[in-house]
CSV table of C-alpha atoms in Angstrom, one decimal:
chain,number,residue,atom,x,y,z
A,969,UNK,CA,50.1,161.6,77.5
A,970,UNK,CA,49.9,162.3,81.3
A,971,UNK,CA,51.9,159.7,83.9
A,972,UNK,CA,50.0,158.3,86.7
A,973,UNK,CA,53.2,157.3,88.6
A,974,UNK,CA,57.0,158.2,88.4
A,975,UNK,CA,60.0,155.4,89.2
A,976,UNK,CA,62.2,153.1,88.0
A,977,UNK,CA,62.9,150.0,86.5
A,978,UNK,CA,65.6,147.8,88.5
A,979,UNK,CA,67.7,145.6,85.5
A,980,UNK,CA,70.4,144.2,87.9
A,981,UNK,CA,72.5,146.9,89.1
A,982,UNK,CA,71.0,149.4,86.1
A,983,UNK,CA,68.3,151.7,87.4
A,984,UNK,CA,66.0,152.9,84.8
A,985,UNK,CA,63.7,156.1,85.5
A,986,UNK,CA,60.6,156.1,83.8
A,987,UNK,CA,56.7,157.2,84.0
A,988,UNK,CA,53.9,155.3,83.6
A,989,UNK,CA,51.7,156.0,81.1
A,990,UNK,CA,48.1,154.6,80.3
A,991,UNK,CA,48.3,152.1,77.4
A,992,UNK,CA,44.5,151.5,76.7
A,993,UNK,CA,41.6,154.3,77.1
A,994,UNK,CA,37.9,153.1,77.2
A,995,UNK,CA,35.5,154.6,74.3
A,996,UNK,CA,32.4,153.0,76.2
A,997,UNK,CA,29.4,155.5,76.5
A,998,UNK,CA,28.3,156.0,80.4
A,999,UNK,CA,24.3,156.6,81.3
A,1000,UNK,CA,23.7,158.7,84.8
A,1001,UNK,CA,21.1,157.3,86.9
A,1002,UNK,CA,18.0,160.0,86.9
A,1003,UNK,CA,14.3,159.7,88.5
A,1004,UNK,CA,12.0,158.3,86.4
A,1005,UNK,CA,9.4,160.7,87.0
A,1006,UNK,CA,10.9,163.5,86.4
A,1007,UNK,CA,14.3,162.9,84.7
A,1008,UNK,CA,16.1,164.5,88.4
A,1009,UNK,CA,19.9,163.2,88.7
A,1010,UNK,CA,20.1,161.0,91.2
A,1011,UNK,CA,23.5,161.2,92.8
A,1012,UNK,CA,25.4,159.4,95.7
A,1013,UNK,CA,26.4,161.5,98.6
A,1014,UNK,CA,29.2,160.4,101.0
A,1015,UNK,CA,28.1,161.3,104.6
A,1016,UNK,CA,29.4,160.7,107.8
A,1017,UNK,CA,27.5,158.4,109.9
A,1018,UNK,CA,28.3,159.9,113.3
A,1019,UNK,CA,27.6,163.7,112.5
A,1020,UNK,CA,25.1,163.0,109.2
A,1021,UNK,CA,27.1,165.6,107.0
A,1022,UNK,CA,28.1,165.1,103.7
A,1023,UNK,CA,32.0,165.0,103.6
A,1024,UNK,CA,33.9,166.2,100.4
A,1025,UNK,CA,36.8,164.1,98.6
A,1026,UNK,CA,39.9,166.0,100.1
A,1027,UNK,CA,38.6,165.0,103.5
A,1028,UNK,CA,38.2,161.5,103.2
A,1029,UNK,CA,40.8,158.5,104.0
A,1030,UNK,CA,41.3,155.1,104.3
A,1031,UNK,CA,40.9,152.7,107.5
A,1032,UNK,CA,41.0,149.2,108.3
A,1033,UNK,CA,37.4,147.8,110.4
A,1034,UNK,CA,38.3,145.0,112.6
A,1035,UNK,CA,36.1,142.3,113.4
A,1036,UNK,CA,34.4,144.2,116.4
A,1037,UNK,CA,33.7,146.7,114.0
A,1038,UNK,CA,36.1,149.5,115.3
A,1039,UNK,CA,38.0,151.4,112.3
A,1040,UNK,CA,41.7,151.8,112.2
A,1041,UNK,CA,43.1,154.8,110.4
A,1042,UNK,CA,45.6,154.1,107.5
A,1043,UNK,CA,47.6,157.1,106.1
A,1044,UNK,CA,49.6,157.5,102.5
A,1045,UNK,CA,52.8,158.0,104.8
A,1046,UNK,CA,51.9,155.1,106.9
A,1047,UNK,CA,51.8,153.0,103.7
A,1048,UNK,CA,55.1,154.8,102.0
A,1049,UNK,CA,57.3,153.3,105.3
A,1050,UNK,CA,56.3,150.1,104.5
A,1051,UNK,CA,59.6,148.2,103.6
A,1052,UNK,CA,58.8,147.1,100.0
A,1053,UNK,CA,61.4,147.3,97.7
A,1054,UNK,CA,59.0,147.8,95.0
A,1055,UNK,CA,57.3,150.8,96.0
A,1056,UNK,CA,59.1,152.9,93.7
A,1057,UNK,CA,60.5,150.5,91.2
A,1058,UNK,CA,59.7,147.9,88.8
A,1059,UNK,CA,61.8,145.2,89.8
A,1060,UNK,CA,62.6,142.6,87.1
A,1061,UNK,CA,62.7,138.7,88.7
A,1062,UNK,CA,63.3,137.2,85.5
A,1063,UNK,CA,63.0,136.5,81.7
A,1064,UNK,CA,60.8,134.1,79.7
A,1065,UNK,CA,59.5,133.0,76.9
A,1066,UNK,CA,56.6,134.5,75.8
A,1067,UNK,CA,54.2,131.2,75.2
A,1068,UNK,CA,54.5,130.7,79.2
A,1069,UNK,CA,52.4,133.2,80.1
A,1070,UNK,CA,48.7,132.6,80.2
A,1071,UNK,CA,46.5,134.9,79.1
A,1072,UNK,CA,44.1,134.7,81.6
A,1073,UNK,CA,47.1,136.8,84.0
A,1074,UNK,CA,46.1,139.7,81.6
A,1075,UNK,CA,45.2,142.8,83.0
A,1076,UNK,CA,46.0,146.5,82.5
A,1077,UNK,CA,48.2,147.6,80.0
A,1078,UNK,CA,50.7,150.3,80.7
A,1079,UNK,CA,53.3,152.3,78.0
A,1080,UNK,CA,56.9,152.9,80.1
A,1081,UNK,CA,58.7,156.2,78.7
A,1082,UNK,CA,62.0,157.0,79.5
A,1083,UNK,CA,62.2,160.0,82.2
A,1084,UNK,CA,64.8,162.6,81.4
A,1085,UNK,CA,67.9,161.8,78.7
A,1086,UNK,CA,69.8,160.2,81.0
A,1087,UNK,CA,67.4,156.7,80.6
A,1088,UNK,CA,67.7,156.9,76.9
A,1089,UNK,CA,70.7,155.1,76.8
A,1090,UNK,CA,69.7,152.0,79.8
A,1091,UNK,CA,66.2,151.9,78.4
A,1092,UNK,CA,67.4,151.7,74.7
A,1093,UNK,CA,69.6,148.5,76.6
A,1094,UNK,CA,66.5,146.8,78.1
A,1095,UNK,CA,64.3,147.6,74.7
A,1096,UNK,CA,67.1,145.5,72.2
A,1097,UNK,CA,67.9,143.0,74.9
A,1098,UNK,CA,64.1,142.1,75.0
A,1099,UNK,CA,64.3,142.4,71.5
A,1100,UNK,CA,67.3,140.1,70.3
A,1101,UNK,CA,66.2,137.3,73.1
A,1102,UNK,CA,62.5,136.8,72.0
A,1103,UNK,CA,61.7,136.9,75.9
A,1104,UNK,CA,59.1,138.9,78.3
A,1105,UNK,CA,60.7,140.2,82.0
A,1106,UNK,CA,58.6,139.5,84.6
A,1107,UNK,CA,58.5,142.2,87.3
A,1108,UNK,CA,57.0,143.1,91.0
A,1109,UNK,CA,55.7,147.2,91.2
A,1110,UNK,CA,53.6,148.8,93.5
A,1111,UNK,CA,50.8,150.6,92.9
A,1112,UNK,CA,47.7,152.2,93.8
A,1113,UNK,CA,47.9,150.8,96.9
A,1114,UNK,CA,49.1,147.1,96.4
A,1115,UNK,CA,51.8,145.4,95.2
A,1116,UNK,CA,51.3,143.5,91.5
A,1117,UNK,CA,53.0,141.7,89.2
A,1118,UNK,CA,54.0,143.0,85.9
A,1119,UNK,CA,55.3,141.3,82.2
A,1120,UNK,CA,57.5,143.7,80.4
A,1121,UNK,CA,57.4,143.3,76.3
A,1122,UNK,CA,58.4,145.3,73.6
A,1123,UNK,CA,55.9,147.1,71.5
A,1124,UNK,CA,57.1,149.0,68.4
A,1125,UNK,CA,60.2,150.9,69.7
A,1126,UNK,CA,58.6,151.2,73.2
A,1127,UNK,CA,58.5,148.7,76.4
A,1128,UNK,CA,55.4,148.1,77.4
A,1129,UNK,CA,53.9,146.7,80.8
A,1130,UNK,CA,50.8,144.5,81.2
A,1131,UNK,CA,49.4,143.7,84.5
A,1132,UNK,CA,49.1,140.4,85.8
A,1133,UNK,CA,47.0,138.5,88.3
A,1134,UNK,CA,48.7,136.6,90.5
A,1135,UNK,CA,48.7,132.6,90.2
A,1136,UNK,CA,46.3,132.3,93.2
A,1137,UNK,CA,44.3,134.5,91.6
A,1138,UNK,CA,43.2,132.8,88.8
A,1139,UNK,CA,40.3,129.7,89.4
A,1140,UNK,CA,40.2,126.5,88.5
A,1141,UNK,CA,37.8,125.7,85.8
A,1142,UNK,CA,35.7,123.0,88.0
A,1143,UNK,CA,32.5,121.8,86.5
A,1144,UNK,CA,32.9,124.1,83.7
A,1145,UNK,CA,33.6,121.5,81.2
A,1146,UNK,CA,30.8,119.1,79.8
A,1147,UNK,CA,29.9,116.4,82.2
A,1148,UNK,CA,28.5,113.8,80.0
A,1149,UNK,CA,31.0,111.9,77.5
A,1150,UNK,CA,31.1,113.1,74.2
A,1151,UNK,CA,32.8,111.7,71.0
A,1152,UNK,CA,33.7,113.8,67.6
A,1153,UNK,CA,33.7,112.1,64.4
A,1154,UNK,CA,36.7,113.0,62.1
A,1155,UNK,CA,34.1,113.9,59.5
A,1156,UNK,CA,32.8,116.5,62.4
A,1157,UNK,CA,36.1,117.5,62.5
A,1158,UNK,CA,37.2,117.7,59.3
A,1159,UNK,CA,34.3,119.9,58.4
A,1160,UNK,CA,35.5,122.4,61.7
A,1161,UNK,CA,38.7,122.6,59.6
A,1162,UNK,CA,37.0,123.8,56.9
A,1163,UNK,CA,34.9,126.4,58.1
A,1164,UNK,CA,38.2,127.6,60.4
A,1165,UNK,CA,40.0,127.8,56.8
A,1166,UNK,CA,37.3,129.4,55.2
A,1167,UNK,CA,36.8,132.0,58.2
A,1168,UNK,CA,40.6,132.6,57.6
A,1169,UNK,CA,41.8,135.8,58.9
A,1170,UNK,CA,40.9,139.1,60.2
A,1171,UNK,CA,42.7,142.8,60.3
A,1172,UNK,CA,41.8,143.5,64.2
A,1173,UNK,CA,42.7,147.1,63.4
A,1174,UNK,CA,39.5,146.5,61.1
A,1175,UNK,CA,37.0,145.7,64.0
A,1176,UNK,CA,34.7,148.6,65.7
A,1177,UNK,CA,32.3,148.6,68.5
A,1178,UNK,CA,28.9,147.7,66.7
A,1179,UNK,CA,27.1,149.0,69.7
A,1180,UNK,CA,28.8,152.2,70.7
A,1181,UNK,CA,27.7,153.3,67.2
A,1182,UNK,CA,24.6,152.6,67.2
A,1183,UNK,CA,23.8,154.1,71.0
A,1184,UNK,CA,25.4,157.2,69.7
A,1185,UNK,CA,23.1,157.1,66.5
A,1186,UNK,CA,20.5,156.7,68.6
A,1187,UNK,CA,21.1,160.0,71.2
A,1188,UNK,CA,21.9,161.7,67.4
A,1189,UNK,CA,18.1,161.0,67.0
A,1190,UNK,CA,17.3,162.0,70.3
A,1191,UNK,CA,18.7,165.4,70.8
A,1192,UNK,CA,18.0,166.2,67.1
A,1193,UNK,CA,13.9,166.7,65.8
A,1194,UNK,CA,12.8,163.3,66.7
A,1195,UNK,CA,13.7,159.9,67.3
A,1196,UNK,CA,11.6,156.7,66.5
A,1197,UNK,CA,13.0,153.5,67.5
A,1198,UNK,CA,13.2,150.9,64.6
A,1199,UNK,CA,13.0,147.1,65.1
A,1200,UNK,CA,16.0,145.6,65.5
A,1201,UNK,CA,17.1,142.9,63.3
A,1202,UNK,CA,18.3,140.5,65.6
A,1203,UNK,CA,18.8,136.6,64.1
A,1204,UNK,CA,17.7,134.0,66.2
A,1205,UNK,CA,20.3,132.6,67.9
A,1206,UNK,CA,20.7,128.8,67.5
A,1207,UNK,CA,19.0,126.6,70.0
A,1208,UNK,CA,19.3,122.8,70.0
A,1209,UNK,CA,21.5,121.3,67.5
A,1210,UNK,CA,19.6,118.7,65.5
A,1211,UNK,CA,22.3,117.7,63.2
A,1212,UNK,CA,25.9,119.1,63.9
A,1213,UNK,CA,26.8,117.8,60.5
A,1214,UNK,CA,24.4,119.8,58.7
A,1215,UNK,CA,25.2,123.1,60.6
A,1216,UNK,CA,28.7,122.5,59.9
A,1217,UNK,CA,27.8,122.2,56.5
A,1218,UNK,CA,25.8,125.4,56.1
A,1219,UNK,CA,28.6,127.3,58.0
A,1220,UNK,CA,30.8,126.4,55.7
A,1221,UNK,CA,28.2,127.2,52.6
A,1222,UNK,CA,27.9,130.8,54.3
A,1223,UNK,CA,31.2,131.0,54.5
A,1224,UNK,CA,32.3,130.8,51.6
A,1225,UNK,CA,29.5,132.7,50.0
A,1226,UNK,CA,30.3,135.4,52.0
A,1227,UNK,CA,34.0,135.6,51.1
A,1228,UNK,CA,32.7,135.2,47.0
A,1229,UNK,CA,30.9,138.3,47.4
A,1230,UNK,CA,27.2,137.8,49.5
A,1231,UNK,CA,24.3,135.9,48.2
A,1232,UNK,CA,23.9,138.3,45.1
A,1233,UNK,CA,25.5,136.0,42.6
A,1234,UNK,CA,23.3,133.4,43.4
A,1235,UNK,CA,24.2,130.5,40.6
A,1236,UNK,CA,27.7,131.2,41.0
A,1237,UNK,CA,28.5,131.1,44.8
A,1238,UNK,CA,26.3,128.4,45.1
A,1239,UNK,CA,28.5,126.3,42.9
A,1240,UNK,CA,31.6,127.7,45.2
A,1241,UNK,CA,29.9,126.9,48.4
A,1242,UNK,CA,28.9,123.9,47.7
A,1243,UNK,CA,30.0,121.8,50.7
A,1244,UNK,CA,30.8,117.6,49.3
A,1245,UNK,CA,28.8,115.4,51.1
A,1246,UNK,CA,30.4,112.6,53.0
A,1247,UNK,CA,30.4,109.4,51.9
A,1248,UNK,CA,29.2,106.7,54.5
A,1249,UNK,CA,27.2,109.3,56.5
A,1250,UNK,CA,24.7,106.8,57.7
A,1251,UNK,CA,22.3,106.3,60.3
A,1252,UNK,CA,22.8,102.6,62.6
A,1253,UNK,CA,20.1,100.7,61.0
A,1254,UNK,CA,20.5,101.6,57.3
A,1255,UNK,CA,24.2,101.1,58.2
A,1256,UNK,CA,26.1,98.3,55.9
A,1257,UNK,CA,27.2,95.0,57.3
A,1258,UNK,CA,31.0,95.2,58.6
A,1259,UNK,CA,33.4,93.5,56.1
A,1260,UNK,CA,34.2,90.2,57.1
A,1261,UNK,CA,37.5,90.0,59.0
A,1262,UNK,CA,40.9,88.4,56.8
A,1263,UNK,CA,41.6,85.1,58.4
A,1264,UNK,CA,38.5,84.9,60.6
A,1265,UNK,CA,36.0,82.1,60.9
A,1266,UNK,CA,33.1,81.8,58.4
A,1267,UNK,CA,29.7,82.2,59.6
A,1268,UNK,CA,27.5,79.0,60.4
A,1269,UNK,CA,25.2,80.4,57.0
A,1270,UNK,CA,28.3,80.2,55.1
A,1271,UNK,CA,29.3,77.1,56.0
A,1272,UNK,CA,26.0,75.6,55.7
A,1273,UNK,CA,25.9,76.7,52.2
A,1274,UNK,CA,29.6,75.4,51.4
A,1275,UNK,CA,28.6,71.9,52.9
A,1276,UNK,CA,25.5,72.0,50.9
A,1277,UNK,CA,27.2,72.9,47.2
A,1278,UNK,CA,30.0,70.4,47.6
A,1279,UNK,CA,27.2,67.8,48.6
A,1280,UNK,CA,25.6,68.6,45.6
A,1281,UNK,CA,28.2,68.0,43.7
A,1282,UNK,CA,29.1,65.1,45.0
A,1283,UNK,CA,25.3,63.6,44.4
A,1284,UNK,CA,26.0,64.7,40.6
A,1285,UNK,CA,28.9,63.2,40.6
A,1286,UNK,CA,27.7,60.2,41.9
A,1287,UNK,CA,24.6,59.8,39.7
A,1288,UNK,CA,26.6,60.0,36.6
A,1289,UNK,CA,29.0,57.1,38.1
A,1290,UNK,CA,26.0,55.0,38.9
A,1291,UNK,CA,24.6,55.5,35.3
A,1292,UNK,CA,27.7,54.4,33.7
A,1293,UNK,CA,27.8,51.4,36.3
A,1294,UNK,CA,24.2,50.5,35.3
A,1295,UNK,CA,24.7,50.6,31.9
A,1296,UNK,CA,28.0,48.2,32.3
A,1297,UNK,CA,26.1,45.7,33.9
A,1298,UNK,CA,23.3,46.0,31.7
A,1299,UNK,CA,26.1,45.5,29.2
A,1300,UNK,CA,27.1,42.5,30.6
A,1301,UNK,CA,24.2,40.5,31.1
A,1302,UNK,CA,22.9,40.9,27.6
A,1303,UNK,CA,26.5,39.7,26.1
A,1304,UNK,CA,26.4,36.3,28.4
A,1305,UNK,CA,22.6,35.9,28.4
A,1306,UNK,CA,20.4,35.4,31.7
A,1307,UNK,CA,22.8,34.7,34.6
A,1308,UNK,CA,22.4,33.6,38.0
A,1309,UNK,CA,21.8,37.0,41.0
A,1310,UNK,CA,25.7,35.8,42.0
A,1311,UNK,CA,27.2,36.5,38.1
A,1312,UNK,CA,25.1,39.9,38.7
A,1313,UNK,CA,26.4,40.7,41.9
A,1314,UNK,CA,29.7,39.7,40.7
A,1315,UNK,CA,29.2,42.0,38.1
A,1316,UNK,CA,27.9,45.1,40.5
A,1317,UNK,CA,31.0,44.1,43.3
A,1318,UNK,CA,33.4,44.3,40.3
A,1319,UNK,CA,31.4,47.6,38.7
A,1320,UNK,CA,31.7,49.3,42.2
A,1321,UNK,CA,35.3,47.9,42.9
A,1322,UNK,CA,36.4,50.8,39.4
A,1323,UNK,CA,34.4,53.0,40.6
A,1324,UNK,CA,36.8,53.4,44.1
A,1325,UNK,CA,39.8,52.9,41.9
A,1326,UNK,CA,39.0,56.2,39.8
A,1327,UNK,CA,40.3,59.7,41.1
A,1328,UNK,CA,36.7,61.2,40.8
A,1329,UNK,CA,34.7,58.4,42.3
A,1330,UNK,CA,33.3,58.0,45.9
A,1331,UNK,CA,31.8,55.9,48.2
A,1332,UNK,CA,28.1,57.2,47.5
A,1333,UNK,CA,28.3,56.6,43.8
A,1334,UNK,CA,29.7,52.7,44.7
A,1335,UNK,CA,26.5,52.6,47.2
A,1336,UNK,CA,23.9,53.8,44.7
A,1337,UNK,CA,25.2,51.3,41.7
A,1338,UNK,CA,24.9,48.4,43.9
A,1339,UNK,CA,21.3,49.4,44.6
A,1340,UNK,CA,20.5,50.1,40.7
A,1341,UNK,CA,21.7,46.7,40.0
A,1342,UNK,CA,19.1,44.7,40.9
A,1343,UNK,CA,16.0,47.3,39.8
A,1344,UNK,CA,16.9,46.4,36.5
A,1345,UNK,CA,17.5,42.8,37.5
A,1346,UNK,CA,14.0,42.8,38.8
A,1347,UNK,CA,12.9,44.3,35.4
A,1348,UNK,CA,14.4,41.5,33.4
């Protein structure tokens, strides 16, 4: 693989030369711009604007413009004086953990080789130290131009450099986050576990570009006898979300129906995916009363019904006493013959007086054999 740059990396006092090597290559098809009408290239010309003249690659530079518009020339050597320390070298700053890096720094990816045999031996150092210590080095280079900042790692038996943005570099996610206030069930939840455990895993090394194929399947068509575009197959991508449950649900259906083999076994990875439903998935007004609280007051209904039952009960209670009273005195006045309303009243005081003395007795039962004493004395 070719270089693009030639230096060194600076590990304390231990100077390491290497060359820079592209990591990554792009595999992305590129269109020309033509005319329309009749299929011309269309190209960009670089031309002077004081003389009109197109001027080729070797002859052109780089220059500053200043506010007034005047242009300052800027030369390779004129940037090659500037005191930087890292225009020729990598310069490690320090060692991290990996996890402390954020992604979003990513940039380029670079493969460092070892220039000559004498850098075997400090960059076979570096590789193992990296290695044993679980860290990344973070490091200032120059290049192109700038200076940038760099995360060294170890890939395979090789150190590798990725690019990083600088911390001013990155934005803040402001109003990129839902405004409005949003709350996930557990059941919501629990059914994203789910479909994340039925997803499970993928090889990357498995994953193409779907795209890239079929662009070059298409110019396959086009240069060959014919080509006739076919409709493309495109699923309708989900609007609104009625029921996040329910999608959840089917996702996890598909899922798993697609991991037992597609839809062709249709009894049989329909019984897999089958997704249980949830109990207690209610809407508000079809929802159950809450259970009533341990140790809480009763409702007024409750109560109501309470004081209504033991009233009862008592007005049972208290017929049966008066019956037995009534019959007592009824006992009474037929043994000593027709007495006087004082020997019956006597009779009922004395009647009502047992009635308080027994444990099941009560004032109402007392009240309502007074009164059936003289009914039947009236009778008589």
């Amino acid at each position: 693989m070719r270089s693009i740059w030639n230096g060194a990396i600076s590990f304390g006092l231990v100077s390491i030369p290497i060359k820079l090597v592209n990591a990554t290559e792009s595999h992305s098809i590129s269109f020309r711009q033509i005319h329309v009408s009749d299929g011309g290239r269309v190209r960009y010309r670089k031309v002077c604007e004081l003389d009109g003249e197109e001027v080729p690659a070797a002859e052109i530079g780089k220059g500053y413009e200043e506010a007034d518009g005047s242009i300052v020339p800027i030369t390779d050597e004129d940037l090659a004086r500037l005191p930087i320390p890292t225009a020729k070298t990598i310069e490690i700053v320090s060692f991290v953990p990996a996890e402390e890096i954020d992604p979003l720094q990513m940039d380029a990816a670079y493969y460092l080789a070892a220039n000559g045999a004498t850098a075997a031996k400090p960059y076979t150092l570096l590789r193992e130290a990296l290695k044993r210590s679980r860290k990344v080095a973070i490091a200032k280079y120059a290049l192109r131009g700038r200076e940038r900042l760099g995360m060294l790692r170890v890939v395979d038996d090789v150190i590798a450099m990725h690019g990083l943005l600088w911390p001013d570099e990155i934005r803040r996610p402001e109003g990129v986050a839902p405004e409005a206030s949003v709350t996930v069930r557990e059941a919501e939840l629990d059914l994203a576990d789910a479909l994340m455990a039925t997803l499970g895993e993928v090889e990357i090394a498995s994953l193409h570009d779907d795209y890239r194929e079929a662009v070059e399947a298409m110019l396959a068509a086009k240069t060959g006898e014919g080509f006739e575009p076919a409709e493309a197959m495109v699923e309708p991508a989900g609007g609104q979300v009625i029921d996040l449950m329910a999608a959840l649900e089917s996702s996890v259906r598909a899922a798993k129906a697609s991991r037992a083999g597609g839809s062709g076994d249709s009894a049989e990875s329909a019984t897999e995916a089958e997704v249980t439903p949830i109990r207690g998935r209610r809407t508000p007004a079809a929802s159950a009363p809450a259970p009533k609280a341990v140790g809480g007051k009763k409702s007024t209904a409750s109560t109501g019904t309470a004081k209504k039952t033991a009233a009862a009960k008592k007005t049972a209670a208290g017929g049966k006493k008066s019956t037995a009273t009534a019959k007592g005195a009824a006992g009474t006045k037929s043994g000593s013959g027709a007495r006087s309303t004082k020997s019956a009243s006597a009779s009922g005081a004395k009647a009502a007086g047992a009635g308080r003395a027994s444990a099941t007795g009560a004032t109402a039962g007392a009240g309502t054999a007074k009164k059936a004493a003289p009914r039947k004395r009236s009778s008589a």
